[in-house]
């Protein structure tokens, strides 16, 4: 997916989320994010999209002004739908106004802010729509190819140099001596090998043997890797090898879910 395709998908995912939460109970708990209510979830999705719109639209190479420009969500749930859909539309317009090589702050450390944020907003929308589904008792579905793209976003962001450097707890837990985890989508083209080194996690796209292999539908991989569904409740996933290594990995995939 390119930047334009990601933003089109962000609008689609956000519009679906907006239709689900429209007028619903603001204090409904979000089981997949135990510290959040539905109002917190809506606020997070809409405010992050607006922050990224500022970053990209104003070509910011440093994020403090975007953080300071935080826009809280409406307290009235009947206003949530318009607030979310408007925010996604504004984000799409902001990305359409720049090119992929426009200098924009990139927290991953890769120095490609526009592509990073286009994919990051897409991944956010997919995962947080799963949160809304859990809160509202709605069935969550995501087609295999976009699910692969969302898994790619999650894994690539979590294994980025910027994440390692800014989350010492994650770095300490993930330091290793070459232990490998292989994630394999069986319903679309998507394979990832994560290798734990002393100073980073190396992510490769390859089919190979590993200490633990997890295979199954891409959407199920996304939900389990992002801690939106416990592995024990994902019967379509097949796990072979060192289960303890996988459990440790999932235990530290706590970005976002802690609120």
Coordinates of C-alpha atoms in Angstrom, one line a residue:
X1 CA 0.0 0.0 0.0
X2 CA 1.2 3.5 -0.8
X3 CA 0.5 6.7 1.2
X4 CA -2.7 7.5 -0.7
X5 CA -4.0 3.9 -0.2
X6 CA -3.3 4.0 3.5
X7 CA -5.1 7.3 4.0
X8 CA -8.1 6.0 2.0
X9 CA -8.2 3.0 4.2
X10 CA -7.8 5.2 7.3
X11 CA -11.0 7.1 6.2
X12 CA -12.8 3.8 5.6
X13 CA -11.8 2.3 8.9
X14 CA -12.6 5.4 10.9
X15 CA -16.0 5.8 9.3
X16 CA -16.9 2.3 10.3
X17 CA -15.7 3.0 13.8
X18 CA -17.6 6.2 13.9
X19 CA -20.8 4.5 12.9
X20 CA -20.3 1.9 15.7
X21 CA -19.7 4.4 18.5
X22 CA -22.3 7.0 17.4
X23 CA -24.5 7.9 20.4
X24 CA -23.2 5.0 22.6
X25 CA -22.5 4.9 26.3
X26 CA -19.5 7.1 27.0
X27 CA -18.5 5.3 30.1
X28 CA -18.7 1.8 28.6
X29 CA -15.5 -0.1 29.5
X30 CA -13.1 -1.2 26.8
X31 CA -12.0 -4.7 27.8
X32 CA -8.9 -4.7 25.5
X33 CA -7.7 -1.4 27.0
X34 CA -8.6 -1.8 30.7
X35 CA -7.9 1.8 31.7
X36 CA -10.1 3.2 29.0
X37 CA -13.8 4.0 28.6
X38 CA -15.4 4.3 25.2
X39 CA -15.0 8.1 25.5
X40 CA -11.3 7.6 26.0
X41 CA -11.0 5.4 22.9
X42 CA -12.9 8.0 20.8
X43 CA -10.8 10.8 22.2
X44 CA -7.6 8.9 21.5
X45 CA -8.4 8.0 17.9
X46 CA -9.6 11.5 16.9
X47 CA -6.9 13.4 18.8
X48 CA -4.0 11.3 17.4
X49 CA -5.4 11.8 13.8
X50 CA -5.5 15.5 14.4
X51 CA -2.0 15.6 15.9
X52 CA -0.7 13.8 12.8
X53 CA -2.6 16.1 10.6
X54 CA -0.7 19.0 12.2
X55 CA 2.6 17.2 11.9
X56 CA 2.2 16.4 8.2
X57 CA 0.2 19.4 7.1
X58 CA 2.6 21.9 8.7
X59 CA 5.7 19.9 7.8
X60 CA 6.9 19.7 11.4
X61 CA 10.3 18.2 12.1
X62 CA 9.8 18.4 15.8
X63 CA 6.6 17.3 17.6
X64 CA 6.2 19.5 20.6
X65 CA 3.8 22.0 19.0
X66 CA 1.6 19.1 17.7
X67 CA 1.5 17.6 21.1
X68 CA 0.6 21.0 22.6
X69 CA -2.2 21.3 20.0
X70 CA -4.1 18.3 21.5
X71 CA -7.8 18.5 20.7
X72 CA -10.1 16.6 23.1
X73 CA -13.1 14.7 21.8
X74 CA -16.6 15.9 22.3
X75 CA -18.2 14.9 25.6
X76 CA -21.5 14.3 23.8
X77 CA -21.5 10.9 22.2
X78 CA -24.0 12.1 19.5
X79 CA -21.2 14.3 18.2
X80 CA -18.6 11.5 18.0
X81 CA -19.5 10.4 14.5
X82 CA -19.0 13.7 12.9
X83 CA -15.8 14.5 14.9
X84 CA -14.2 11.2 13.9
X85 CA -15.1 11.3 10.3
X86 CA -14.1 15.0 10.0
X87 CA -10.7 14.2 11.5
X88 CA -10.0 11.3 9.2
X89 CA -11.0 13.5 6.2
X90 CA -8.7 16.3 7.3
X91 CA -5.8 13.8 7.7
X92 CA -6.4 12.5 4.2
X93 CA -6.2 16.1 2.9
X94 CA -3.0 16.8 4.8
X95 CA -1.2 13.8 3.3
X96 CA -2.4 14.8 -0.1
X97 CA -0.7 18.1 0.3
X98 CA 2.8 16.6 0.7
X99 CA 5.1 14.1 -0.9
X100 CA 6.7 11.0 0.7
X101 CA 10.0 12.8 1.0
X102 CA 8.6 15.9 2.7
X103 CA 10.6 16.3 5.9
X104 CA 8.3 15.4 8.8
X105 CA 9.2 14.1 12.3
X106 CA 9.6 10.3 12.3
X107 CA 9.7 8.7 15.8
X108 CA 10.9 5.4 14.4
X109 CA 14.2 6.9 13.6
X110 CA 14.0 5.9 9.9
X111 CA 13.7 9.5 8.7
X112 CA 10.7 8.9 6.5
X113 CA 7.9 10.7 8.4
X114 CA 5.2 10.9 5.7
X115 CA 5.2 7.1 4.8
X116 CA 5.6 6.2 8.5
X117 CA 2.6 8.2 9.7
X118 CA 0.4 7.2 6.8
X119 CA 0.9 3.5 7.7
X120 CA 0.8 4.3 11.5
X121 CA -2.7 6.0 11.2
X122 CA -3.9 2.9 9.3
X123 CA -2.6 0.5 11.9
X124 CA -4.1 2.7 14.7
X125 CA -7.5 2.7 13.0
X126 CA -7.5 -1.1 12.5
X127 CA -6.5 -1.9 16.1
X128 CA -8.7 0.6 17.7
X129 CA -11.7 -0.6 15.7
X130 CA -11.0 -3.9 17.3
X131 CA -11.2 -2.2 20.7
X132 CA -14.5 -0.6 19.8
X133 CA -15.8 -4.0 18.7
X134 CA -14.8 -5.5 22.1
X135 CA -16.5 -2.7 24.0
X136 CA -19.7 -2.9 22.0
X137 CA -20.0 -6.6 21.5
X138 CA -19.7 -6.1 17.7
X139 CA -18.1 -8.7 15.4
X140 CA -14.6 -7.6 14.2
X141 CA -13.6 -8.4 10.6
X142 CA -10.7 -7.3 8.5
X143 CA -9.8 -8.6 5.1
X144 CA -6.5 -10.5 4.8
X145 CA -4.5 -8.0 2.8
X146 CA -5.2 -5.0 5.0
X147 CA -4.7 -7.2 8.0
X148 CA -1.2 -8.1 6.7
X149 CA -0.5 -4.3 6.3
X150 CA -1.7 -3.7 9.9
X151 CA 0.5 -6.5 11.2
X152 CA 3.4 -5.0 9.3
X153 CA 2.8 -1.7 10.9
X154 CA 2.6 -3.2 14.3
X155 CA 5.7 -5.3 14.0
X156 CA 7.8 -2.7 12.2
X157 CA 6.9 0.1 14.7
X158 CA 7.5 -2.1 17.7
X159 CA 10.9 -3.2 16.4
X160 CA 12.0 0.2 15.2
X161 CA 15.2 1.9 16.6
X162 CA 13.1 4.7 17.9
X163 CA 10.8 2.5 19.9
X164 CA 13.8 0.5 21.4
X165 CA 15.5 3.7 22.5
X166 CA 12.4 5.4 23.9
X167 CA 11.0 2.3 25.7
X168 CA 13.8 1.0 27.9
X169 CA 11.5 -1.5 29.6
X170 CA 10.8 -3.1 26.2
X171 CA 14.4 -3.0 25.2
X172 CA 15.4 -4.7 28.4
X173 CA 12.8 -7.5 28.0
X174 CA 13.6 -8.0 24.3
X175 CA 17.4 -8.2 24.5
X176 CA 18.5 -11.6 23.4
X177 CA 21.2 -13.6 21.7
X178 CA 19.6 -14.5 18.4
X179 CA 16.2 -16.0 19.5
X180 CA 13.8 -16.0 16.6
X181 CA 10.0 -15.7 16.2
X182 CA 8.4 -16.4 12.8
X183 CA 4.9 -15.0 12.1
X184 CA 3.2 -16.3 9.0
X185 CA -0.2 -15.2 7.5
X186 CA -1.8 -18.1 5.8
X187 CA -4.5 -16.2 3.9
X188 CA -2.4 -13.5 2.3
X189 CA 1.2 -12.8 1.5
X190 CA 2.8 -11.9 4.8
X191 CA 5.8 -13.4 6.7
X192 CA 8.0 -11.9 9.4
X193 CA 11.0 -13.1 11.3
X194 CA 11.9 -11.2 14.5
X195 CA 15.3 -11.9 15.8
X196 CA 16.3 -10.7 19.3
X197 CA 19.8 -9.3 19.5
X198 CA 21.6 -7.6 22.4
X199 CA 21.0 -4.1 21.0
X200 CA 17.8 -4.4 18.9
X201 CA 15.2 -6.6 17.4
X202 CA 15.8 -7.3 13.7
X203 CA 12.7 -7.7 11.6
X204 CA 13.0 -9.6 8.3
X205 CA 10.5 -10.7 5.7
X206 CA 11.4 -14.3 5.0
X207 CA 10.2 -17.9 5.2
X208 CA 12.6 -19.8 7.5
X209 CA 12.8 -22.0 10.6
X210 CA 12.6 -20.2 13.9
X211 CA 12.5 -21.0 17.6
X212 CA 8.7 -20.5 17.6
X213 CA 6.4 -20.2 14.6
X214 CA 2.9 -18.7 14.7
X215 CA 0.8 -19.2 11.6
X216 CA -2.8 -18.5 10.7
X217 CA -5.2 -15.9 9.3
X218 CA -3.7 -12.4 9.2
X219 CA -6.6 -10.7 11.1
X220 CA -6.1 -13.2 14.0
X221 CA -2.3 -12.6 14.0
X222 CA -3.1 -8.9 14.3
X223 CA -5.4 -9.3 17.2
X224 CA -3.1 -11.6 19.1
X225 CA 0.1 -9.7 18.5
X226 CA -1.5 -6.4 19.5
X227 CA -3.0 -8.1 22.6
X228 CA -6.5 -7.6 21.5
X229 CA -7.2 -11.3 21.7
X230 CA -5.6 -13.8 24.1
X231 CA -3.8 -16.6 22.3
X232 CA -6.0 -19.1 24.0
X233 CA -9.0 -17.6 22.3
X234 CA -7.4 -17.7 18.9
X235 CA -8.0 -21.4 17.8
X236 CA -7.2 -20.7 14.2
X237 CA -3.6 -19.9 15.0
X238 CA -1.0 -22.7 15.0
X239 CA 1.9 -22.4 17.3
X240 CA 5.0 -24.6 17.0
X241 CA 8.2 -24.4 19.0
X242 CA 9.1 -22.4 22.1
X243 CA 5.8 -21.2 23.5
X244 CA 7.5 -19.4 26.4
X245 CA 9.4 -17.2 23.9
X246 CA 6.1 -16.3 22.3
X247 CA 4.4 -15.6 25.6
X248 CA 7.3 -13.2 26.5
X249 CA 6.9 -11.4 23.2
X250 CA 3.2 -10.9 23.6
X251 CA 3.6 -9.9 27.2
X252 CA 5.6 -6.9 26.1
X253 CA 3.4 -5.9 23.2
X254 CA 1.7 -3.5 25.6
X255 CA 2.1 -0.3 23.6
X256 CA -1.3 1.5 23.4
X257 CA -3.2 -1.2 25.4
X258 CA -2.1 0.3 28.7
X259 CA -4.0 3.5 27.9

